[in-house]
PDB file of C-alpha atoms in Angstrom:
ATOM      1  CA  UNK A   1      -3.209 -16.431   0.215  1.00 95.00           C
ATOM      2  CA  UNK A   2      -2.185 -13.862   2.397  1.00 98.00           C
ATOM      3  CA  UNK A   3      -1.615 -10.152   1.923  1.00 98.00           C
ATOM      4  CA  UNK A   4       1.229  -7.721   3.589  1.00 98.00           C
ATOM      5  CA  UNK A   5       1.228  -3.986   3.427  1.00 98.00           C
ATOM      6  CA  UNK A   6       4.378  -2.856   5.078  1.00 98.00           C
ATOM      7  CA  UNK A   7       5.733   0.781   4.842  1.00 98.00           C
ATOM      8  CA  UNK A   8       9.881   2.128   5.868  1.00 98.00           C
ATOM      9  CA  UNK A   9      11.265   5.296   4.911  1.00 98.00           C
ATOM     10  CA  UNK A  10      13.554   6.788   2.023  1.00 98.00           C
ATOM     11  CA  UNK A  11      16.360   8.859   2.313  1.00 98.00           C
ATOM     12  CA  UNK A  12      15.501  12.036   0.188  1.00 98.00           C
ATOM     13  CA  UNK A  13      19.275  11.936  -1.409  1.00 98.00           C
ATOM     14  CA  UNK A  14      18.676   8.122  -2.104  1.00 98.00           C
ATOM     15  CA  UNK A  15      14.755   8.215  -3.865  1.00 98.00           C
ATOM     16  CA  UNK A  16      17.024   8.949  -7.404  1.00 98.00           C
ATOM     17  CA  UNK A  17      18.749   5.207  -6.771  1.00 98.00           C
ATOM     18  CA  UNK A  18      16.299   3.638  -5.019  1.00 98.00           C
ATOM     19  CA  UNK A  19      13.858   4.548  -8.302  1.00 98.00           C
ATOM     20  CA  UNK A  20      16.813   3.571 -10.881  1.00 98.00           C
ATOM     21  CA  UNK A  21      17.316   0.080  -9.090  1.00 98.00           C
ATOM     22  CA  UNK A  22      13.760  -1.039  -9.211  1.00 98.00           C
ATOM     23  CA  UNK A  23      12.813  -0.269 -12.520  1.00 98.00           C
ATOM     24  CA  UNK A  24      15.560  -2.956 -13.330  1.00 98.00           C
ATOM     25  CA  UNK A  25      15.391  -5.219 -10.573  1.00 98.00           C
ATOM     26  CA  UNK A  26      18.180  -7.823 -10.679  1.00 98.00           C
ATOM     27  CA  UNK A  27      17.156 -11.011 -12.331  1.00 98.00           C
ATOM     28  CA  UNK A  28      18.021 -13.358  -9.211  1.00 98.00           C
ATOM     29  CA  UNK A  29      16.502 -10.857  -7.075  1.00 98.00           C
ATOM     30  CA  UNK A  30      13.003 -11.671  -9.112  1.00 98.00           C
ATOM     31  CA  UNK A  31      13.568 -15.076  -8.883  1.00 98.00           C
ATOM     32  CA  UNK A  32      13.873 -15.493  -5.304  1.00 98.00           C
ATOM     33  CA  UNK A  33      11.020 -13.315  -4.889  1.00 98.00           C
ATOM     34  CA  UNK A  34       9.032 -16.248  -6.812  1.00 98.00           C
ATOM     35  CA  UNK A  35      10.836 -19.292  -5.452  1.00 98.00           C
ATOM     36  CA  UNK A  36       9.550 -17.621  -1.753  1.00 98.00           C
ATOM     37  CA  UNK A  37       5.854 -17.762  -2.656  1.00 98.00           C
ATOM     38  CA  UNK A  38       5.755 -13.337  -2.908  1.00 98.00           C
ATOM     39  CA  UNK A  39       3.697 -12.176  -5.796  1.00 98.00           C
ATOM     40  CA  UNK A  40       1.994  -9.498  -6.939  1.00 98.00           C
ATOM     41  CA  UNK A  41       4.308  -7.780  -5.786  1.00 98.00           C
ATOM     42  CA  UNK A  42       4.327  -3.536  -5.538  1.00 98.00           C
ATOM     43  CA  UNK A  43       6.088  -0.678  -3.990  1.00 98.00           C
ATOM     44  CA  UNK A  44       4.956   3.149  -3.737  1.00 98.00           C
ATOM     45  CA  UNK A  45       6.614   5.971  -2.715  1.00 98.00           C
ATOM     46  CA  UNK A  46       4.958   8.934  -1.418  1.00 98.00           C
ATOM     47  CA  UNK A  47       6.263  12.176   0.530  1.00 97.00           C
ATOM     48  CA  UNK A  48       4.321  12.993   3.773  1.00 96.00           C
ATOM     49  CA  UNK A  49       5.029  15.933   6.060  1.00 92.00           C
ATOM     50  CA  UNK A  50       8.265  16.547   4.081  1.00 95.00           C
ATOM     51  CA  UNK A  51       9.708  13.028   4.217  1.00 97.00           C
ATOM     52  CA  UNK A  52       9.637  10.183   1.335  1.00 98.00           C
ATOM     53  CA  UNK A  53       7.713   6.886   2.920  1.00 98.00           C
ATOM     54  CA  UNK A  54       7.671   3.898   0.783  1.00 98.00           C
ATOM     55  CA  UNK A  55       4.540   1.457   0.906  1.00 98.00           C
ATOM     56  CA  UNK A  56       4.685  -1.782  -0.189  1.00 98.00           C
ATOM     57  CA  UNK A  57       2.076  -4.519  -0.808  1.00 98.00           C
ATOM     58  CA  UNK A  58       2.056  -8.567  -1.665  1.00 98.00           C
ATOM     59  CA  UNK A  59       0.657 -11.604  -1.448  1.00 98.00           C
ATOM     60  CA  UNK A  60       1.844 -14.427   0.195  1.00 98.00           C
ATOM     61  CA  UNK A  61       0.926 -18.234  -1.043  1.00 98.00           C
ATOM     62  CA  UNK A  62       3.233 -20.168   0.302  1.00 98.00           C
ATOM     63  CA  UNK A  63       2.454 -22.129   3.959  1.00 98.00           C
ATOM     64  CA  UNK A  64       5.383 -20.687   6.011  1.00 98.00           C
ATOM     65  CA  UNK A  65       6.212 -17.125   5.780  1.00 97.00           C
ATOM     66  CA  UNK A  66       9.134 -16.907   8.351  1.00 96.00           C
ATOM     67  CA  UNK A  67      10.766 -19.807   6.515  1.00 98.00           C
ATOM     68  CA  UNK A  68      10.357 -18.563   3.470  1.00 98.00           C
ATOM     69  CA  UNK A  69      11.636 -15.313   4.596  1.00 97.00           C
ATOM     70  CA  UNK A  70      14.753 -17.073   6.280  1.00 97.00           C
ATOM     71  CA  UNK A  71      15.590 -18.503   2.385  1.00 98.00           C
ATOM     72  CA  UNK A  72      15.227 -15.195   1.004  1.00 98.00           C
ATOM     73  CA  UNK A  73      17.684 -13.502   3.608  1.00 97.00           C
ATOM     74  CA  UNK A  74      19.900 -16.929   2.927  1.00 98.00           C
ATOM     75  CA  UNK A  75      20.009 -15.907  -0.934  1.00 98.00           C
ATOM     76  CA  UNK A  76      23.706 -14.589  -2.269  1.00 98.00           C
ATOM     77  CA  UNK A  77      22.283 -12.150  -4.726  1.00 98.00           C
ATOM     78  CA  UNK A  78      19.448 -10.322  -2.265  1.00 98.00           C
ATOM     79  CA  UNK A  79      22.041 -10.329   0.071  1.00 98.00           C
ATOM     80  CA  UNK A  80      24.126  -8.042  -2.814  1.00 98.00           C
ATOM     81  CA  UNK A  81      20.841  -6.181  -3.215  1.00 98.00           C
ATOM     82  CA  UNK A  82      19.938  -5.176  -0.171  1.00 98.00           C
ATOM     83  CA  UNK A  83      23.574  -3.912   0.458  1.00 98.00           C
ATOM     84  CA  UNK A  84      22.378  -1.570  -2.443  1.00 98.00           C
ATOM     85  CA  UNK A  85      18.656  -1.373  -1.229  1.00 98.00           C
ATOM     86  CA  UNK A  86      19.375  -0.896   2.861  1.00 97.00           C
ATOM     87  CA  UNK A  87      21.510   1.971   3.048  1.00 98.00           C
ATOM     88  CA  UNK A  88      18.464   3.842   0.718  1.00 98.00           C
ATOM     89  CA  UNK A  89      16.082   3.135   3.232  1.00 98.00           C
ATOM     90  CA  UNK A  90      14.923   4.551   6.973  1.00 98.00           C
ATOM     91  CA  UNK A  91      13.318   2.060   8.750  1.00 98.00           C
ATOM     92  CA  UNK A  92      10.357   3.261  11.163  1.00 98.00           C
ATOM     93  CA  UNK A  93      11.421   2.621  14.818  1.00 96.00           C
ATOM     94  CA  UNK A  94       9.452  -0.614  15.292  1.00 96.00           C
ATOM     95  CA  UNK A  95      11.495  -1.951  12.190  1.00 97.00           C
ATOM     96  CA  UNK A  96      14.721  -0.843  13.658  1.00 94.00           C
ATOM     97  CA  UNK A  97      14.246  -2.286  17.051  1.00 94.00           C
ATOM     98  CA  UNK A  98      14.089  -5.252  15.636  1.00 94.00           C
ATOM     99  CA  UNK A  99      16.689  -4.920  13.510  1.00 93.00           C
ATOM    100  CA  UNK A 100      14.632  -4.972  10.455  1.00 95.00           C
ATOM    101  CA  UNK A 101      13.403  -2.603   7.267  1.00 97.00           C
ATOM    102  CA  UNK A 102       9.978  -2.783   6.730  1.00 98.00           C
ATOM    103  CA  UNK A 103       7.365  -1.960   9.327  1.00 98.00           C
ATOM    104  CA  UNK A 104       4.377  -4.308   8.878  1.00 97.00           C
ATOM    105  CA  UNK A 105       1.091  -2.716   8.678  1.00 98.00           C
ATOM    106  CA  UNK A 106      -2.590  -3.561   9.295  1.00 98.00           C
ATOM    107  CA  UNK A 107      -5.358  -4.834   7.039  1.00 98.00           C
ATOM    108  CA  UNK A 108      -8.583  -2.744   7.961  1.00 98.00           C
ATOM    109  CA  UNK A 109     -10.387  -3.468   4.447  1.00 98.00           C
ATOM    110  CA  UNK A 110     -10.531  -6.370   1.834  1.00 98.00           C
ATOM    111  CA  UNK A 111     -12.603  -6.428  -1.291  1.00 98.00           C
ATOM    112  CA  UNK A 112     -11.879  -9.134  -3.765  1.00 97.00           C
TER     113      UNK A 112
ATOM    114  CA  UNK B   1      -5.288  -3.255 -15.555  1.00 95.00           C
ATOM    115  CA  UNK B   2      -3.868  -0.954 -13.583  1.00 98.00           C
ATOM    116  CA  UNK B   3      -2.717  -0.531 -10.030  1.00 98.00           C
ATOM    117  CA  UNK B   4      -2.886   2.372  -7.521  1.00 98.00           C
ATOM    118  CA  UNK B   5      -1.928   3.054  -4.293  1.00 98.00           C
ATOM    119  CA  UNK B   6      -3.063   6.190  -2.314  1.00 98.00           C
ATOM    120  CA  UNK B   7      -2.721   7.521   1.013  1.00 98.00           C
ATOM    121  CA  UNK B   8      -4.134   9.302   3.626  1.00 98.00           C
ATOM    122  CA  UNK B   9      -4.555  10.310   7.407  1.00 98.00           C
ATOM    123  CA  UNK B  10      -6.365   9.002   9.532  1.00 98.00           C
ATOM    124  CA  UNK B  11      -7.866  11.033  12.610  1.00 98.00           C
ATOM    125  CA  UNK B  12      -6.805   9.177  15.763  1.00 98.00           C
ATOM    126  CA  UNK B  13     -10.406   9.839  17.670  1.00 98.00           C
ATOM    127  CA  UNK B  14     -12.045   7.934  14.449  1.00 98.00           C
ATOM    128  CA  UNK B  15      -9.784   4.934  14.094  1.00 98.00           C
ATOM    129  CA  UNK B  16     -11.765   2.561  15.800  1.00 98.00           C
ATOM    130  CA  UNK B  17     -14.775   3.575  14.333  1.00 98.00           C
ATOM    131  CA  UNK B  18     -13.138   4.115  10.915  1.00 98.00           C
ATOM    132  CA  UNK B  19     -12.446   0.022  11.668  1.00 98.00           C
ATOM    133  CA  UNK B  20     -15.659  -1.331  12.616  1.00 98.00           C
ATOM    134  CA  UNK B  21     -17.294   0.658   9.440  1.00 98.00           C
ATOM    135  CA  UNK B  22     -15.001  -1.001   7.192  1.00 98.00           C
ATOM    136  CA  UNK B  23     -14.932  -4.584   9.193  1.00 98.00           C
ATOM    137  CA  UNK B  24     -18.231  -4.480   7.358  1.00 98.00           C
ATOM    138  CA  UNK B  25     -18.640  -2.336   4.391  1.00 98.00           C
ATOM    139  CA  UNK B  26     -21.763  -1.536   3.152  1.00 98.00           C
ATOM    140  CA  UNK B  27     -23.036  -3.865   0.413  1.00 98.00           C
ATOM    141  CA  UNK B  28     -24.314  -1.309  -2.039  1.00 98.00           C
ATOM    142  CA  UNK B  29     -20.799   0.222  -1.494  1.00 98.00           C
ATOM    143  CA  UNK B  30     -19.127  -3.433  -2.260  1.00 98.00           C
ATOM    144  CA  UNK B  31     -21.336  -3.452  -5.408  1.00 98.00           C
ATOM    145  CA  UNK B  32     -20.409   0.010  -6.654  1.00 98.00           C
ATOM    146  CA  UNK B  33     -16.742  -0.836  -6.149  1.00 98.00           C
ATOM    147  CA  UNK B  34     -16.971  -3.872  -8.315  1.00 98.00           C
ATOM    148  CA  UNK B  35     -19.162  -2.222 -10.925  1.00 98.00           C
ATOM    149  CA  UNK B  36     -16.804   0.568 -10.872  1.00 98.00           C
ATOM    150  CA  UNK B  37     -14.154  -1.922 -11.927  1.00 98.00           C
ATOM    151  CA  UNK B  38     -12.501  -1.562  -8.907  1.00 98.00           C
ATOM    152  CA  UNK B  39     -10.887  -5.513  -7.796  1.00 98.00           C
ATOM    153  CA  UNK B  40      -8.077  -6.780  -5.236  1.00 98.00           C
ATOM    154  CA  UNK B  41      -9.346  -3.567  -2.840  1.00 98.00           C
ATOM    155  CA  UNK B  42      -7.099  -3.417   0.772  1.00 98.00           C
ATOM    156  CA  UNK B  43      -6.535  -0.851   3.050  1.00 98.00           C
ATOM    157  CA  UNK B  44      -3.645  -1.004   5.875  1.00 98.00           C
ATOM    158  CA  UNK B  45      -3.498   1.094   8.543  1.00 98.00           C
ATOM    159  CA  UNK B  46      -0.054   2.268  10.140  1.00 98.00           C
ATOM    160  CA  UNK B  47       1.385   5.069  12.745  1.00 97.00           C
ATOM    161  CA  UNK B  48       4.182   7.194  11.057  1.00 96.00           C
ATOM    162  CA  UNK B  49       5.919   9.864  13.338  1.00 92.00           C
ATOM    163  CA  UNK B  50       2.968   9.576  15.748  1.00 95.00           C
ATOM    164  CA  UNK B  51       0.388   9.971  13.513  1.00 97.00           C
ATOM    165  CA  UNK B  52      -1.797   7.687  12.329  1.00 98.00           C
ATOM    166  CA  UNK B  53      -1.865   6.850   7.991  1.00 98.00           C
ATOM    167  CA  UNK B  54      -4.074   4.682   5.680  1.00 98.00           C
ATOM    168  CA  UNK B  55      -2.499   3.324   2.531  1.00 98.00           C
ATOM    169  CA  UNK B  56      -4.729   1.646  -0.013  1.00 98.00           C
ATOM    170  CA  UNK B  57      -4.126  -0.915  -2.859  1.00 98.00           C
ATOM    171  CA  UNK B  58      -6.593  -1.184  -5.573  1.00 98.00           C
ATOM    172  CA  UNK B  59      -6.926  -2.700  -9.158  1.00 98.00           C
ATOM    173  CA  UNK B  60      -8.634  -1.012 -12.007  1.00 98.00           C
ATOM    174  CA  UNK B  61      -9.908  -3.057 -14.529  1.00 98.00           C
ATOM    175  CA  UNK B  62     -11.783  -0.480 -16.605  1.00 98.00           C
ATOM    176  CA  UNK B  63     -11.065   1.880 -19.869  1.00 98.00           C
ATOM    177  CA  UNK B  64     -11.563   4.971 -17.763  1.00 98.00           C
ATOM    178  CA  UNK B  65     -10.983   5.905 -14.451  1.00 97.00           C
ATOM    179  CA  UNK B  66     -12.553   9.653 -14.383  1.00 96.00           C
ATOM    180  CA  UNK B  67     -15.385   8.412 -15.884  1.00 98.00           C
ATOM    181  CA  UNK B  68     -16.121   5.557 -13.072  1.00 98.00           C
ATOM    182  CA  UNK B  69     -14.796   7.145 -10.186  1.00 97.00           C
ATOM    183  CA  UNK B  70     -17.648   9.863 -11.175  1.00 97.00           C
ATOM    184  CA  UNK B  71     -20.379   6.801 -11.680  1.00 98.00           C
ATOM    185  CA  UNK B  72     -19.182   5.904  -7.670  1.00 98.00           C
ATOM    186  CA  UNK B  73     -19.759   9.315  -6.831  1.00 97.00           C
ATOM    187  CA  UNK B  74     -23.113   9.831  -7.602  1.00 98.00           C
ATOM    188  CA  UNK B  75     -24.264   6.882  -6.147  1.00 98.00           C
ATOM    189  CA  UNK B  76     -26.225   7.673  -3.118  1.00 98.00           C
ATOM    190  CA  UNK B  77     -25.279   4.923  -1.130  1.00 98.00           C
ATOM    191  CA  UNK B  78     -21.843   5.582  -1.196  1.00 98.00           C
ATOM    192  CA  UNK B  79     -22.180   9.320  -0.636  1.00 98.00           C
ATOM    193  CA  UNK B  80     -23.892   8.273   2.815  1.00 98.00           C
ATOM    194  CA  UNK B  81     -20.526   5.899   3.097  1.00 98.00           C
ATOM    195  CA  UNK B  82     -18.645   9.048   2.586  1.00 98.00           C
ATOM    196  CA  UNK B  83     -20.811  11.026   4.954  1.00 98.00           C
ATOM    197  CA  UNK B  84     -19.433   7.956   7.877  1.00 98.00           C
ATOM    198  CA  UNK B  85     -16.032   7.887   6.267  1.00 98.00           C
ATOM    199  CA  UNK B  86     -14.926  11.589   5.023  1.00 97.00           C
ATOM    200  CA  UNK B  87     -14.913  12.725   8.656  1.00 98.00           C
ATOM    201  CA  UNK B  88     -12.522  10.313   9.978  1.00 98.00           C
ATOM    202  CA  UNK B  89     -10.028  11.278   7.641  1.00 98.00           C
ATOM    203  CA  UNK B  90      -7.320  14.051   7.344  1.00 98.00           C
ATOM    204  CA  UNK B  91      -6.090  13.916   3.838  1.00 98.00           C
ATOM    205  CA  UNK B  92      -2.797  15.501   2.827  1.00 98.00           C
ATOM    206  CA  UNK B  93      -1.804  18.947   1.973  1.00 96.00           C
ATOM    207  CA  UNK B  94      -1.762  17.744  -1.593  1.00 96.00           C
ATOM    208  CA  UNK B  95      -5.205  16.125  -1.834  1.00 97.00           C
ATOM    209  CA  UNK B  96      -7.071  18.798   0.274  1.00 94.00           C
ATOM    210  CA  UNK B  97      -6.150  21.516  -2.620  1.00 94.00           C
ATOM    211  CA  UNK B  98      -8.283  19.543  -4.487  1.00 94.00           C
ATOM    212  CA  UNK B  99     -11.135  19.085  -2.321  1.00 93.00           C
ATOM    213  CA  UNK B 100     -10.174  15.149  -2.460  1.00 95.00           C
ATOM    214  CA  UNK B 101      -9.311  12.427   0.086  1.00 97.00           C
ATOM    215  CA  UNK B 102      -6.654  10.093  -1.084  1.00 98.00           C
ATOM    216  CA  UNK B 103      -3.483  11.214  -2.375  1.00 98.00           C
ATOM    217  CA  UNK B 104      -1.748   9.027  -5.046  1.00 97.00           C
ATOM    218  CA  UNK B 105       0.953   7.676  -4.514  1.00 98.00           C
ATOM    219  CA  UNK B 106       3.879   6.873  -7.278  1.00 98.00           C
ATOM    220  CA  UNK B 107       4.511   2.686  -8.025  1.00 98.00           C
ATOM    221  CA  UNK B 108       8.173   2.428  -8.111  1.00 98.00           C
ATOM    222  CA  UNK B 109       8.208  -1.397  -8.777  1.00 98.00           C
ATOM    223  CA  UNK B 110       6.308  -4.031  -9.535  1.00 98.00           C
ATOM    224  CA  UNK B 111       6.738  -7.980 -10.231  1.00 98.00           C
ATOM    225  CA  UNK B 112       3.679 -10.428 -11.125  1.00 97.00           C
TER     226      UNK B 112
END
């Protein structure tokens, strides 16, 4: 098992939506979550120096992440979700160089 | 059991000592953590805006969290930790009124 942190902004006039989606996230949203090895599965928001940053954190038990990733992105309903969930969020600029959301961070600690 | 995620600076002069302290944590700190009822324990590290930001993921497994996070406290090994550890952070505005470290931050979503 392996564990991500990864962190991208919110856009203040968004948080409102952002928060209303995800305490109701879409059924086939959850499921392709599960079907792509992701669970345990959280997301924080916190403001810093005036702007909203969301963290998140999960583990990973599948074998291939980028695969798996690649059938999430391939999934009709995300795909309808993040049309709802991107335009909430600011990616970092390492995330949007790449043309991506969330801006992986690093593991300095692990207790079990 | 309960989940939180906090957050706080990191001074940039400190990281790589802040690392190598917690590439191998004390073992009378470990042992407070888990008898604290403290599980599941990361830390990621990340630059936002220049700056430099750790986020932490924990799992709390006990009936009262004032009471243990005032057991891990008062536990001399761990104030020595904190003696390593307190000045290589720079918590935010929010947690410094308080005289504490960590801010915590708000779970939006979560899926098993």
């Amino acid at each position: 098992m392996k564990r991500y942190g990864s962190i991208t902004g919110l856009r203040p006039e968004k948080a409102a939506y952002y928060k209303k989606l995800h305490a109701a996230c879409w059924p086939g949203v959850q499921r392709q979550i599960t079907e792509c090895n992701i669970q345990n599965y959280s997301i924080f928001l916190k403001e810093i120096d005036g702007k909203l940053f969301l963290f998140s954190y999960f583990e990973y038990t599948g074998s291939d992440f980028d695969a798996d990733m690649k059938k999430m992105a391939a999934d009709p309903e995300t795909q309808n979700w993040w049309k709802e969930t991107d335009p909430c969020q600011k990616p970092l600029p390492d995330a949007m160089q790449k043309g991506e959301i969330w801006s992986m961070a690093e593991e300095v600690f692990h207790q079990d």
